[in-house]
Short mmCIF file of C-alpha atoms and ligand atoms in Angstrom, two decimals:
data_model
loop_
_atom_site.label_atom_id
_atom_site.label_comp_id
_atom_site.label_asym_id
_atom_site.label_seq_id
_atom_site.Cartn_x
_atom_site.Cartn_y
_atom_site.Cartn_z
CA UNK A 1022 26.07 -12.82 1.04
CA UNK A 1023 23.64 -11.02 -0.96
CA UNK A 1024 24.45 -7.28 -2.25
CA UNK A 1025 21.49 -5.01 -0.99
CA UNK A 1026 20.28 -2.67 -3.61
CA UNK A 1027 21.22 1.43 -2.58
CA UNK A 1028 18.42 3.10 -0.99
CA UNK A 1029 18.90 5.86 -3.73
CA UNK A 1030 18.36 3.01 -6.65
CA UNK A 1031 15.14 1.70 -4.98
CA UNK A 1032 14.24 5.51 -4.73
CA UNK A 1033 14.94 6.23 -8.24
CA UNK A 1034 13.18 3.07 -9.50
CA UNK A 1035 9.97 3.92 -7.35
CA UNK A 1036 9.74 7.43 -8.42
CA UNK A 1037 10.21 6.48 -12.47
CA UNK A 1038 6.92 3.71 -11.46
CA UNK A 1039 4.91 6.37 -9.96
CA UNK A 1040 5.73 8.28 -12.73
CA UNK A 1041 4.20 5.39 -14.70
CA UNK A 1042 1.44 4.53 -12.95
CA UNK A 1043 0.38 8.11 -12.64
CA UNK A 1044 0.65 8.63 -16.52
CA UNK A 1045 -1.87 5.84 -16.97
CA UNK A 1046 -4.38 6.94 -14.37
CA UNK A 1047 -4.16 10.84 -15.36
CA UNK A 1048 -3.83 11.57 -19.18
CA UNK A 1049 -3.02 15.02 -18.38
CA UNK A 1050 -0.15 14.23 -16.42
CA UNK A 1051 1.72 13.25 -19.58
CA UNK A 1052 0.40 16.98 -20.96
CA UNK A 1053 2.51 18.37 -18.33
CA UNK A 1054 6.01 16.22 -18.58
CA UNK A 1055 5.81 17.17 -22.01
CA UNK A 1056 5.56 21.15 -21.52
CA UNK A 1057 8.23 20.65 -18.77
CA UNK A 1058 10.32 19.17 -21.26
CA UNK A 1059 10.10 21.61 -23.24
CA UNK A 1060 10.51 24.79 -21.48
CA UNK A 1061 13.14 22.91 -19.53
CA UNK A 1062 15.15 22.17 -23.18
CA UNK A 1063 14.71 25.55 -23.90
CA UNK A 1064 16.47 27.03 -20.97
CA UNK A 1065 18.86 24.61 -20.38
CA UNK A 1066 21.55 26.90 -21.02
CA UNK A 1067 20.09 28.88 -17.24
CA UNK A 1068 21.14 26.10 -15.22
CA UNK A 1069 23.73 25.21 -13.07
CA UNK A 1070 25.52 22.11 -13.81
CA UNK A 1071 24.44 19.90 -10.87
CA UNK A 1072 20.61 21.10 -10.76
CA UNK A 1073 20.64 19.82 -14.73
CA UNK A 1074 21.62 16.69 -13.81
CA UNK A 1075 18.62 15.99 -11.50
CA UNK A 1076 16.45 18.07 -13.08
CA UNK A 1077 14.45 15.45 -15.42
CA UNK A 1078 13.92 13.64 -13.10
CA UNK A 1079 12.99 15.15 -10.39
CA UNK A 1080 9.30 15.55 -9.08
CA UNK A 1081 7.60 15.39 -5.76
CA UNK A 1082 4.24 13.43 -5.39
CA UNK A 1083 1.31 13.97 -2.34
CA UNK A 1084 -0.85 11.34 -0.03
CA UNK A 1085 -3.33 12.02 2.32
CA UNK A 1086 -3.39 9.56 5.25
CA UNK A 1087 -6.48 8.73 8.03
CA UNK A 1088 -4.51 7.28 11.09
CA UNK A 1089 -1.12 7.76 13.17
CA UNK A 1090 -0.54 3.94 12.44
CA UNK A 1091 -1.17 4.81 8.37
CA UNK A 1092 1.44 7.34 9.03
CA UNK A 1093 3.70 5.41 10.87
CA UNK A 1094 3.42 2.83 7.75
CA UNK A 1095 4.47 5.53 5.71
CA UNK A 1096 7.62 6.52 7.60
CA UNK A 1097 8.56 2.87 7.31
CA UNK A 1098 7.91 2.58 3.67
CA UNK A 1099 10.13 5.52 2.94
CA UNK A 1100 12.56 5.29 4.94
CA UNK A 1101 13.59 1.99 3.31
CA UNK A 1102 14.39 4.48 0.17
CA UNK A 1103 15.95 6.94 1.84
CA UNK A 1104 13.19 9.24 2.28
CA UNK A 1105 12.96 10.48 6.19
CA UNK A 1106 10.20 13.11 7.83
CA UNK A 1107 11.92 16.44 7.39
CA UNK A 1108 9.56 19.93 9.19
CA UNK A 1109 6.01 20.01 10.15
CA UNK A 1110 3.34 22.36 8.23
CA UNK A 1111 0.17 22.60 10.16
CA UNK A 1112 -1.95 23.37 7.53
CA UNK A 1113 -4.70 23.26 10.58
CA UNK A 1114 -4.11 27.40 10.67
CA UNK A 1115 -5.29 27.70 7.10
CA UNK A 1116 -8.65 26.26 7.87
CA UNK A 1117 -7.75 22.77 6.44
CA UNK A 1118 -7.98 19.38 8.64
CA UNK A 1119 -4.75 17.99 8.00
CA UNK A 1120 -1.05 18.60 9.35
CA UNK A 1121 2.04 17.08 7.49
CA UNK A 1122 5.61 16.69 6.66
CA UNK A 1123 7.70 16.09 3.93
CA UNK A 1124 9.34 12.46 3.24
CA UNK A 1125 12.54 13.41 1.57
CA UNK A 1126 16.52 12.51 1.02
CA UNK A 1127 18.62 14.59 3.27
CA UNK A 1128 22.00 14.11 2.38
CA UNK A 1129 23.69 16.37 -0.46
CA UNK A 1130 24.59 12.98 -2.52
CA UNK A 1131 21.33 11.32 -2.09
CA UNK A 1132 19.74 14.50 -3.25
CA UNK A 1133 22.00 14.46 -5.70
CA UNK A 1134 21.65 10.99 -7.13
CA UNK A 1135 17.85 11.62 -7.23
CA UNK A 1136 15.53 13.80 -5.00
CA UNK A 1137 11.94 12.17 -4.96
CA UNK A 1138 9.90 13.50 -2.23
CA UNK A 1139 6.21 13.18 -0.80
CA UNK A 1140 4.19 15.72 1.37
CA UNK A 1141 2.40 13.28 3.36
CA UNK A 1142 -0.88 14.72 5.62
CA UNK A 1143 -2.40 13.45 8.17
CA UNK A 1144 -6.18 13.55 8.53
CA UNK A 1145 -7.24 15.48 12.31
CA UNK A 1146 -10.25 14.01 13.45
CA UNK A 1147 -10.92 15.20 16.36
CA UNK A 1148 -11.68 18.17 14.18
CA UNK A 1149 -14.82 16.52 13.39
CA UNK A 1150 -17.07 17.35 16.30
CA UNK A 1151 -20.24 15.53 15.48
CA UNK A 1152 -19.75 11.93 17.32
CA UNK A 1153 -21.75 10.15 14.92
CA UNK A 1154 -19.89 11.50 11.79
CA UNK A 1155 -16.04 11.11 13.78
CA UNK A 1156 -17.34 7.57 14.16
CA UNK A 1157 -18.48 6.56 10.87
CA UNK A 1158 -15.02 8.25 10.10
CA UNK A 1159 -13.26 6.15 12.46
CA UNK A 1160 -14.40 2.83 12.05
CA UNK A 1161 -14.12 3.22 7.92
CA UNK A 1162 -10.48 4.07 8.70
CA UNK A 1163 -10.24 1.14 11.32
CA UNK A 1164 -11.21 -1.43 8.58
CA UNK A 1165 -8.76 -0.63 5.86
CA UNK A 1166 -5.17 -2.35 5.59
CA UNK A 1167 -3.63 0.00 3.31
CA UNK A 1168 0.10 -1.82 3.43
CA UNK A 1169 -0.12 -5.68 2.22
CA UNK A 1170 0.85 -8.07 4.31
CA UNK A 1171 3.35 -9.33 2.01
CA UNK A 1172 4.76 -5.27 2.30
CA UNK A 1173 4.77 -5.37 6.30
CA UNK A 1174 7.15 -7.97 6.16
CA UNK A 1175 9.83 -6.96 3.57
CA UNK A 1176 9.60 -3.16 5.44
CA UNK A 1177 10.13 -5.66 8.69
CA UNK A 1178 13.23 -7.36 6.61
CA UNK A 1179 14.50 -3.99 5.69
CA UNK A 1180 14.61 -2.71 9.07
CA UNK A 1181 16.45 -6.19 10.47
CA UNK A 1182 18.89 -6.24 7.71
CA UNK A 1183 19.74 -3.01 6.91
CA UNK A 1184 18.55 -3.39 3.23
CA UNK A 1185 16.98 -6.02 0.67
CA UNK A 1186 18.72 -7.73 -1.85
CA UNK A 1187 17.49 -7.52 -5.92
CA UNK A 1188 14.75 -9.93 -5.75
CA UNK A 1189 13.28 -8.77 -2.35
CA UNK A 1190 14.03 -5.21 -3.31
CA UNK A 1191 11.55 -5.66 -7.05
CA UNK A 1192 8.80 -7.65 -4.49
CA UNK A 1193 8.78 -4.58 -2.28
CA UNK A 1194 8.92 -1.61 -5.19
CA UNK A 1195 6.14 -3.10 -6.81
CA UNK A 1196 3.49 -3.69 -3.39
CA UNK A 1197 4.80 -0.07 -2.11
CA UNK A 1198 3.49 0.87 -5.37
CA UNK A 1199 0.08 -0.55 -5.19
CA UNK A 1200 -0.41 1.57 -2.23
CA UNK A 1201 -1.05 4.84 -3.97
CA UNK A 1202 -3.15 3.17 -6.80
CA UNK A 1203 -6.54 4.76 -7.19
CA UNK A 1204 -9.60 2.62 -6.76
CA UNK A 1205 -12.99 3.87 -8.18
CA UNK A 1206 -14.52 1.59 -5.47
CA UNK A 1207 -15.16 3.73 -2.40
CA UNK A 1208 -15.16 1.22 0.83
CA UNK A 1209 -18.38 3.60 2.41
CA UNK A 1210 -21.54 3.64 0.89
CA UNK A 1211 -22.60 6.82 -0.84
CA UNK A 1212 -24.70 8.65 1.63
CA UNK A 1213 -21.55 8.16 3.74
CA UNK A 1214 -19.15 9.63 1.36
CA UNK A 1215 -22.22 12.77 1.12
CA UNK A 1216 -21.66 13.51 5.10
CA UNK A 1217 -18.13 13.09 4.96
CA UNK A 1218 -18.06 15.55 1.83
CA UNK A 1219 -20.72 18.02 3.47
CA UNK A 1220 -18.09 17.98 6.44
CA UNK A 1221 -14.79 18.79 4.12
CA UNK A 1222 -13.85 17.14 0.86
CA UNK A 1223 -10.58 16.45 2.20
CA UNK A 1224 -12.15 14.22 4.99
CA UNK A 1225 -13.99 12.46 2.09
CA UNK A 1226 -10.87 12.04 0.10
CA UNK A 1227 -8.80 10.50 3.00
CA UNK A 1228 -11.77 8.43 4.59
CA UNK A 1229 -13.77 6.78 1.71
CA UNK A 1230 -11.25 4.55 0.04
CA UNK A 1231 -9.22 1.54 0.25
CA UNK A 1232 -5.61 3.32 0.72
CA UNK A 1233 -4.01 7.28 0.00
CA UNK A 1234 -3.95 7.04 -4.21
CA UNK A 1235 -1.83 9.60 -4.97
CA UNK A 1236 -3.56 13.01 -5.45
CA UNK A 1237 -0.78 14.82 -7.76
CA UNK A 1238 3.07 13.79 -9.02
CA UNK A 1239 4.79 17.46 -9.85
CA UNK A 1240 8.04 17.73 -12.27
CA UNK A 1241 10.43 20.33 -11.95
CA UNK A 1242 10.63 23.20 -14.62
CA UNK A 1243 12.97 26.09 -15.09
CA UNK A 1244 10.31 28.96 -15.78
CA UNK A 1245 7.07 28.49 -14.02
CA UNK A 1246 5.71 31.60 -16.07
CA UNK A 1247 6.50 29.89 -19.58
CA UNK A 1248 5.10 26.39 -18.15
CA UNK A 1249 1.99 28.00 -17.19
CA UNK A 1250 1.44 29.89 -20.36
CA UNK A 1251 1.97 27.19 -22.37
CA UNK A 1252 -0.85 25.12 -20.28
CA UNK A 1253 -3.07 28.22 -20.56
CA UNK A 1254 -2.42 28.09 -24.36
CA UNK A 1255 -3.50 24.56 -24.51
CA UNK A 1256 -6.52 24.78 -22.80
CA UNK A 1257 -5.71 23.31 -19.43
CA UNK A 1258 -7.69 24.57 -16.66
CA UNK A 1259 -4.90 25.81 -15.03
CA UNK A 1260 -4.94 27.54 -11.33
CA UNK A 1261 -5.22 31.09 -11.91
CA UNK A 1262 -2.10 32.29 -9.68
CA UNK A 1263 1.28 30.78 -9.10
CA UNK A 1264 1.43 30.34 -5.32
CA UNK A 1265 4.66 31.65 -3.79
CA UNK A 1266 7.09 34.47 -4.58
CA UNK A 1267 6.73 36.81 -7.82
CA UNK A 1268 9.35 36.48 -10.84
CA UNK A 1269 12.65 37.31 -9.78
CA UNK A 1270 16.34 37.54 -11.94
CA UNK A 1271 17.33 35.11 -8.51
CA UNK A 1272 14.34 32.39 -7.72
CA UNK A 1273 13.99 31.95 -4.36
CA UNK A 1274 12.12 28.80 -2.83
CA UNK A 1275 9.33 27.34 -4.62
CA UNK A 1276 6.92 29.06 -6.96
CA UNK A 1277 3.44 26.24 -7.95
CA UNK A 1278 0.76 26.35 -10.20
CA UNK A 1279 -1.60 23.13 -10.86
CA UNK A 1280 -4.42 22.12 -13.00
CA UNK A 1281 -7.90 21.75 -11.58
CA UNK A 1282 -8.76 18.27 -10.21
CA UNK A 1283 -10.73 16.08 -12.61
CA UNK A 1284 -13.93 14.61 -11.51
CA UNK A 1285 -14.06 10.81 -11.37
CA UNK A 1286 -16.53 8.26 -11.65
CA UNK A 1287 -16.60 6.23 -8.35
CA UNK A 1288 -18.72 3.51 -6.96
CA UNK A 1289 -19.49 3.35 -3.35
CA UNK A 1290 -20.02 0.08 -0.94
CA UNK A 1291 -23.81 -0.18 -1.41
CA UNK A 1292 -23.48 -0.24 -5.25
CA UNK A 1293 -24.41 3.48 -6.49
CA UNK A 1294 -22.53 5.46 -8.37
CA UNK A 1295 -21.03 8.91 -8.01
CA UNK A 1296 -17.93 11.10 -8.42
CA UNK A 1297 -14.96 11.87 -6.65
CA UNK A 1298 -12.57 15.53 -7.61
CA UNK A 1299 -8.95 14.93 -6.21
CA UNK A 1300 -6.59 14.40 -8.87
CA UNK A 1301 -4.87 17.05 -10.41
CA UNK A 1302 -1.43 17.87 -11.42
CA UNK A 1303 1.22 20.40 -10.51
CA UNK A 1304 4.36 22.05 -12.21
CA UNK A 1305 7.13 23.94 -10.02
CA UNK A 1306 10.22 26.01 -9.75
CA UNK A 1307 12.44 25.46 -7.12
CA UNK A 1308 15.00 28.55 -6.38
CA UNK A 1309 17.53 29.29 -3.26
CA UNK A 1310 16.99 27.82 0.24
CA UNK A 1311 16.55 30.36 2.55
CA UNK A 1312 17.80 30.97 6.42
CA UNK A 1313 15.15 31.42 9.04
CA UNK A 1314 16.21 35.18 8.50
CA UNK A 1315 15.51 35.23 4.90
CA UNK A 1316 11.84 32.97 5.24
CA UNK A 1317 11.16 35.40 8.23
CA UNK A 1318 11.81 38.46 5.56
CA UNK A 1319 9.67 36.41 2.53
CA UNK A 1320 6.93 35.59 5.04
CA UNK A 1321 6.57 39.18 5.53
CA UNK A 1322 6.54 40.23 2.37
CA UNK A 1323 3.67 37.62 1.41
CA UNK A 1324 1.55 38.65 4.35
CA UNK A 1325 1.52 42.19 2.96
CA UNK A 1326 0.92 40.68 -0.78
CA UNK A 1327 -2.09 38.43 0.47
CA UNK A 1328 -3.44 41.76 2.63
CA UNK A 1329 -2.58 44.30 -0.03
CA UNK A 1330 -5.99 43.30 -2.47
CA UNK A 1331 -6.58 44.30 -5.92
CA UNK A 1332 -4.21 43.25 -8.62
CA UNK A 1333 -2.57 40.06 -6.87
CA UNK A 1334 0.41 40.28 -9.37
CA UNK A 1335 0.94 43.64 -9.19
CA UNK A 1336 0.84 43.62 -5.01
CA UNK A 1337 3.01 40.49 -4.99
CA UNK A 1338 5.67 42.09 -6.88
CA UNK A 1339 5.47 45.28 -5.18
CA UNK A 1340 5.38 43.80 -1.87
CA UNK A 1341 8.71 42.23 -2.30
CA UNK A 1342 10.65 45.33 -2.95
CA UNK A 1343 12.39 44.89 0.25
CA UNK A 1344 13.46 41.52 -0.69
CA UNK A 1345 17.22 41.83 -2.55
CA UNK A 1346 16.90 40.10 -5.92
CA UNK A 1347 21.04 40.04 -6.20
CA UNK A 1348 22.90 36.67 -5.18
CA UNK A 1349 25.39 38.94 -3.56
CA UNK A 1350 23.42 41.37 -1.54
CA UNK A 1351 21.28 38.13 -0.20
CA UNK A 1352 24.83 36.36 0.95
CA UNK A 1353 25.60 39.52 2.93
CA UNK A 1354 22.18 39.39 4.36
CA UNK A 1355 23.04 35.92 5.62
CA UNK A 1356 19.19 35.63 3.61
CA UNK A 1357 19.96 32.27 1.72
CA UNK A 1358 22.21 29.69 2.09
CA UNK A 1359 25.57 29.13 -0.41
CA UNK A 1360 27.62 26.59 -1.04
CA UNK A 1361 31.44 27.08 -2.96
CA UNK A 1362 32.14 26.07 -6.23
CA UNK A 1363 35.21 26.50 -8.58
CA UNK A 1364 33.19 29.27 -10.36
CA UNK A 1365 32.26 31.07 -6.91
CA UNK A 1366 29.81 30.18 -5.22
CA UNK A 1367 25.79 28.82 -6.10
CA UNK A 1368 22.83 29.47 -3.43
CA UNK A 1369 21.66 25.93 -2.43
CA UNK A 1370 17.95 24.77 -3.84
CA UNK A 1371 15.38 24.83 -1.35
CA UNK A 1372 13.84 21.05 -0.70
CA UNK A 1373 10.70 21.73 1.40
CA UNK A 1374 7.61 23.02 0.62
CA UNK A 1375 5.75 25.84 1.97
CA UNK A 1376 2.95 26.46 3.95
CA UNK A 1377 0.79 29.16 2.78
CA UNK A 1378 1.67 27.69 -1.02
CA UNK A 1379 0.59 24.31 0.20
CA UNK A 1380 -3.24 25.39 1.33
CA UNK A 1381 -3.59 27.24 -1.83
CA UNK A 1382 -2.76 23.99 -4.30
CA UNK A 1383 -5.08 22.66 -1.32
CA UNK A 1384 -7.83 24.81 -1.83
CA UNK A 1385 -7.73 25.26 -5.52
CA UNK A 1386 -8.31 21.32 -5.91
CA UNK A 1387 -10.95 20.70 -3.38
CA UNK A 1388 -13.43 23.24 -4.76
CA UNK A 1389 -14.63 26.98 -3.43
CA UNK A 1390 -16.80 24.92 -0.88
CA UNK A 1391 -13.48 23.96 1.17
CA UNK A 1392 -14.42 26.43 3.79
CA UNK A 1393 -11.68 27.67 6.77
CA UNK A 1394 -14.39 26.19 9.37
CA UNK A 1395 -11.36 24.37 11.09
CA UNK A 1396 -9.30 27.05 11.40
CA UNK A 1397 -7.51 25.43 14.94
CA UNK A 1398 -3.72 24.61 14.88
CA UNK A 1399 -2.48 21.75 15.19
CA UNK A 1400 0.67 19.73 17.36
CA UNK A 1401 3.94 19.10 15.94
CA UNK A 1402 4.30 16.97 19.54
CA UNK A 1403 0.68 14.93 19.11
CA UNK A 1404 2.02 14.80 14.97
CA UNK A 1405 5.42 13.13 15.87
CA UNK A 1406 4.49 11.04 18.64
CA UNK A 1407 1.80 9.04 15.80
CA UNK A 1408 4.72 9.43 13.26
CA UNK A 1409 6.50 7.36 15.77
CA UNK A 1410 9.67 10.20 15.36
CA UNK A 1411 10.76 13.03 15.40
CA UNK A 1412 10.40 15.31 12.07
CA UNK A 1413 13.89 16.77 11.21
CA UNK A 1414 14.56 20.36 11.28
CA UNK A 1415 15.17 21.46 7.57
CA UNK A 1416 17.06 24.51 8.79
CA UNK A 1417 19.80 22.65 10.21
CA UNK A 1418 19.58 20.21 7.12
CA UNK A 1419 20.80 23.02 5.31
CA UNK A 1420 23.42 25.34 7.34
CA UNK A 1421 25.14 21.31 7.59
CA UNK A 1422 25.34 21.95 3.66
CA UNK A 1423 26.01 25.60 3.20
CA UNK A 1424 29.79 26.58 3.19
CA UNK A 1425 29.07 29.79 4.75
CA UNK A 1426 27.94 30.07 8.41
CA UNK A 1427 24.83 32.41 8.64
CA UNK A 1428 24.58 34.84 11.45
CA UNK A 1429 21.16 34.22 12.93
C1 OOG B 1904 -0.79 18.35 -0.74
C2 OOG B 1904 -0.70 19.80 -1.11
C3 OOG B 1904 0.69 20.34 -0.84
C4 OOG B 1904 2.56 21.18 -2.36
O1 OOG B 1904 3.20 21.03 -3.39
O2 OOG B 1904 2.65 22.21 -1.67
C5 OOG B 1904 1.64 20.11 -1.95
C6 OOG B 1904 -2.09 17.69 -1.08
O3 OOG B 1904 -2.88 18.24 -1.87
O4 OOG B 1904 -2.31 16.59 -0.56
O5 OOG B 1904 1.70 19.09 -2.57
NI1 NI B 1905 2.49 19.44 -4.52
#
């Protein structure tokens, strides 16, 4: 009987050859595992035991998909590593065309062992009202196999035998892989690829190639602030706010900054030449999970940051005043969720990603001309039913962790 290889290993080994692949394909990547290795060596002393552990390795990458059978690919692909749908961001109500989900481990020892994850979107276009536009959309979208046919089959043997032994395990790491390579070729021809991009540069992204390359593979740091100095310092064009909360003594969820997408030569069906701006690269910090109390409470606070104007910083931080920046005080709250230790007790490290933060890496990398024309929200239900599942709720992903029941 053959051994299958543990859905965590294939996990691990596909995230290190992303990793890889994306190092080769954007210099700059390497720029920023090396300032995340610093800072992170630097504060080392900061961290709790068990986020150390995962911390170099951990990163989440992004793909943009055209079709519900694309996506329904995708939720086969990942789940073979242990990566399943977990919440729905309609990123529809921040103007963009696309609504998504996170493909993630959602156990406490597979997120232990290692926690790769992808934000995977999902192209809307029936947001595209002009018929002959949605059509040249459609059919370029109909004519693209982005999973090999070799790939269909070991996802098929996966499925059938609950896992795939060494040899099957390398064939299927390395065609998964080939998925998310970039091609300069574009499969439209370039006045195409202009009326797709006149539309929204997304819808050119996610409609005029072969497959979803990867668009950005972020590591993990410890202090956002020093990571983002340090690319200012060497010249990166970095994004000129961190999306999410301000600096706090306790980091709650997820705080992002990115460098600007590089524009890429490309070469389109009917042989001219152009370029194509969607690769960039991120850096986070991921702080405490919190309840739907405590997101209710940061939400709030954000809304009046974003409304506030004038000195971003300044409102930011002054907006979240109300917002208790003591482990303590937020366990009373029931704000965040905790889980015991020997020492006490640690919050637990929020997984997801977040709305609001995820338009704004959007927006920053697609250019000032990414307008909010589609500004229509879109259906979890219509989402899940071409996901071919439902996505899980990351709220009760985390109370199932957390020692501490939280009072609603
Ligand atoms: C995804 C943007 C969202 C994040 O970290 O919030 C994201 C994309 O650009 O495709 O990756
Ligand atoms: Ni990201």
């Amino acid at each position: 009987m053959t051994e299958f290889v543990p859905a965590d290993t294939l996990r691990a080994r596909f995230s290190a050859a992303m990793s890889a692949m994306y190092r080769e394909e954007v210099p700059l990547y390497a720029d920023l595992l090396a300032i995340v290795a610093d800072v992170n060596a630097r504060s080392e002393a900061d961290l709790a035991s068990s986020d150390a552990a995962r911390m170099a390795q951990e990163r989440h990458g992004a793909i943009r998909v055209g079709t519900g059978a694309e996506l329904a690919q995708m939720r086969r692909l990942f789940a073979v590593m242990g990566m399943e749908p977990v919440g729905y961001y309609d990123l529809g109500a921040a103007g963009l065309p696309v609504h998504s989900t996170a493909f993630r481990p959602v156990t406490a020892a597979a997120l232990a062992a290692n926690p790769f994850r992808v934000f995977c979107s999902l192209l809307r276009l029936d947001l595209i009202d002009e018929a002959d536009l949605r059509d040249t959309a459609a059919k370029a979208l109909a004519s693209r196999r982005i999973c090999s046919e070799r790939l269909l089959d070991l996802m098929a043997m996966a499925e059938e035998r609950g896992g795939l032994g060494e040899e099957d395990a390398a064939a299927f790491l390395a065609e998964a892989l080939e998925v998310f390579r970039w091609h300069a070729e574009a499969q439209v021809a370039g006045a195409d690829y202009a009326r797709l991009h006149a539309r929204h540069p997304l819808i050119a992204d996610i409609v005029s190639f072969k497959g979803p390359h990867i668009n950005h593979l972020t590591p993990r740091t410890v202090d956002i602030d020093a990571a983002q100095a340090e690319m200012i310092a060497r010249g990166i064009d970095a994004k000129d706010r961190i999306e999410g909360p301000p600096r706090r003594k306790c980091p709650i969820l997820l705080r992002q900054t990115s460098f600007k997408a590089l524009s890429e030569t490309i070469r389109f069906a009917d042989g001219t030449g152009g370029a194509h701006t969607a690769r960039f690269g991120e850096i986070e910090q991921r702080g405490a999970a919190l309840t739907p109390g405590g997101r209710e409470l940061y939400d709030r606070c954000l809304a009046e940051a974003m409304a506030a104007g004038g000195d971003y910083e300044a409102a930011l931080v002054a907006a979240f005043a109300p917002f208790p920046d003591d482990w303590d005080a937020m366990r009373e709250a029931g704000l965040a969720w905790f889980r015991d230790t020997p020492n006490g007790f640690e919050p637990l490290v929020w997984e997801d990603f977040l709305p609001v933060s995820a338009a704004g890496i959007f927006r920053s990398n697609l250019g000032d001309e990414a307008g909010e024309a589609d500004a229509s929200g879109g259906s979890q239900a219509e989402f899940e039913q071409a996901l071919g599942a439902p996505v899980a709720d990351m709220f009760a992903l985390y109370a199932a962790q957390a020692d501490q029941p939280v009072a609603a």
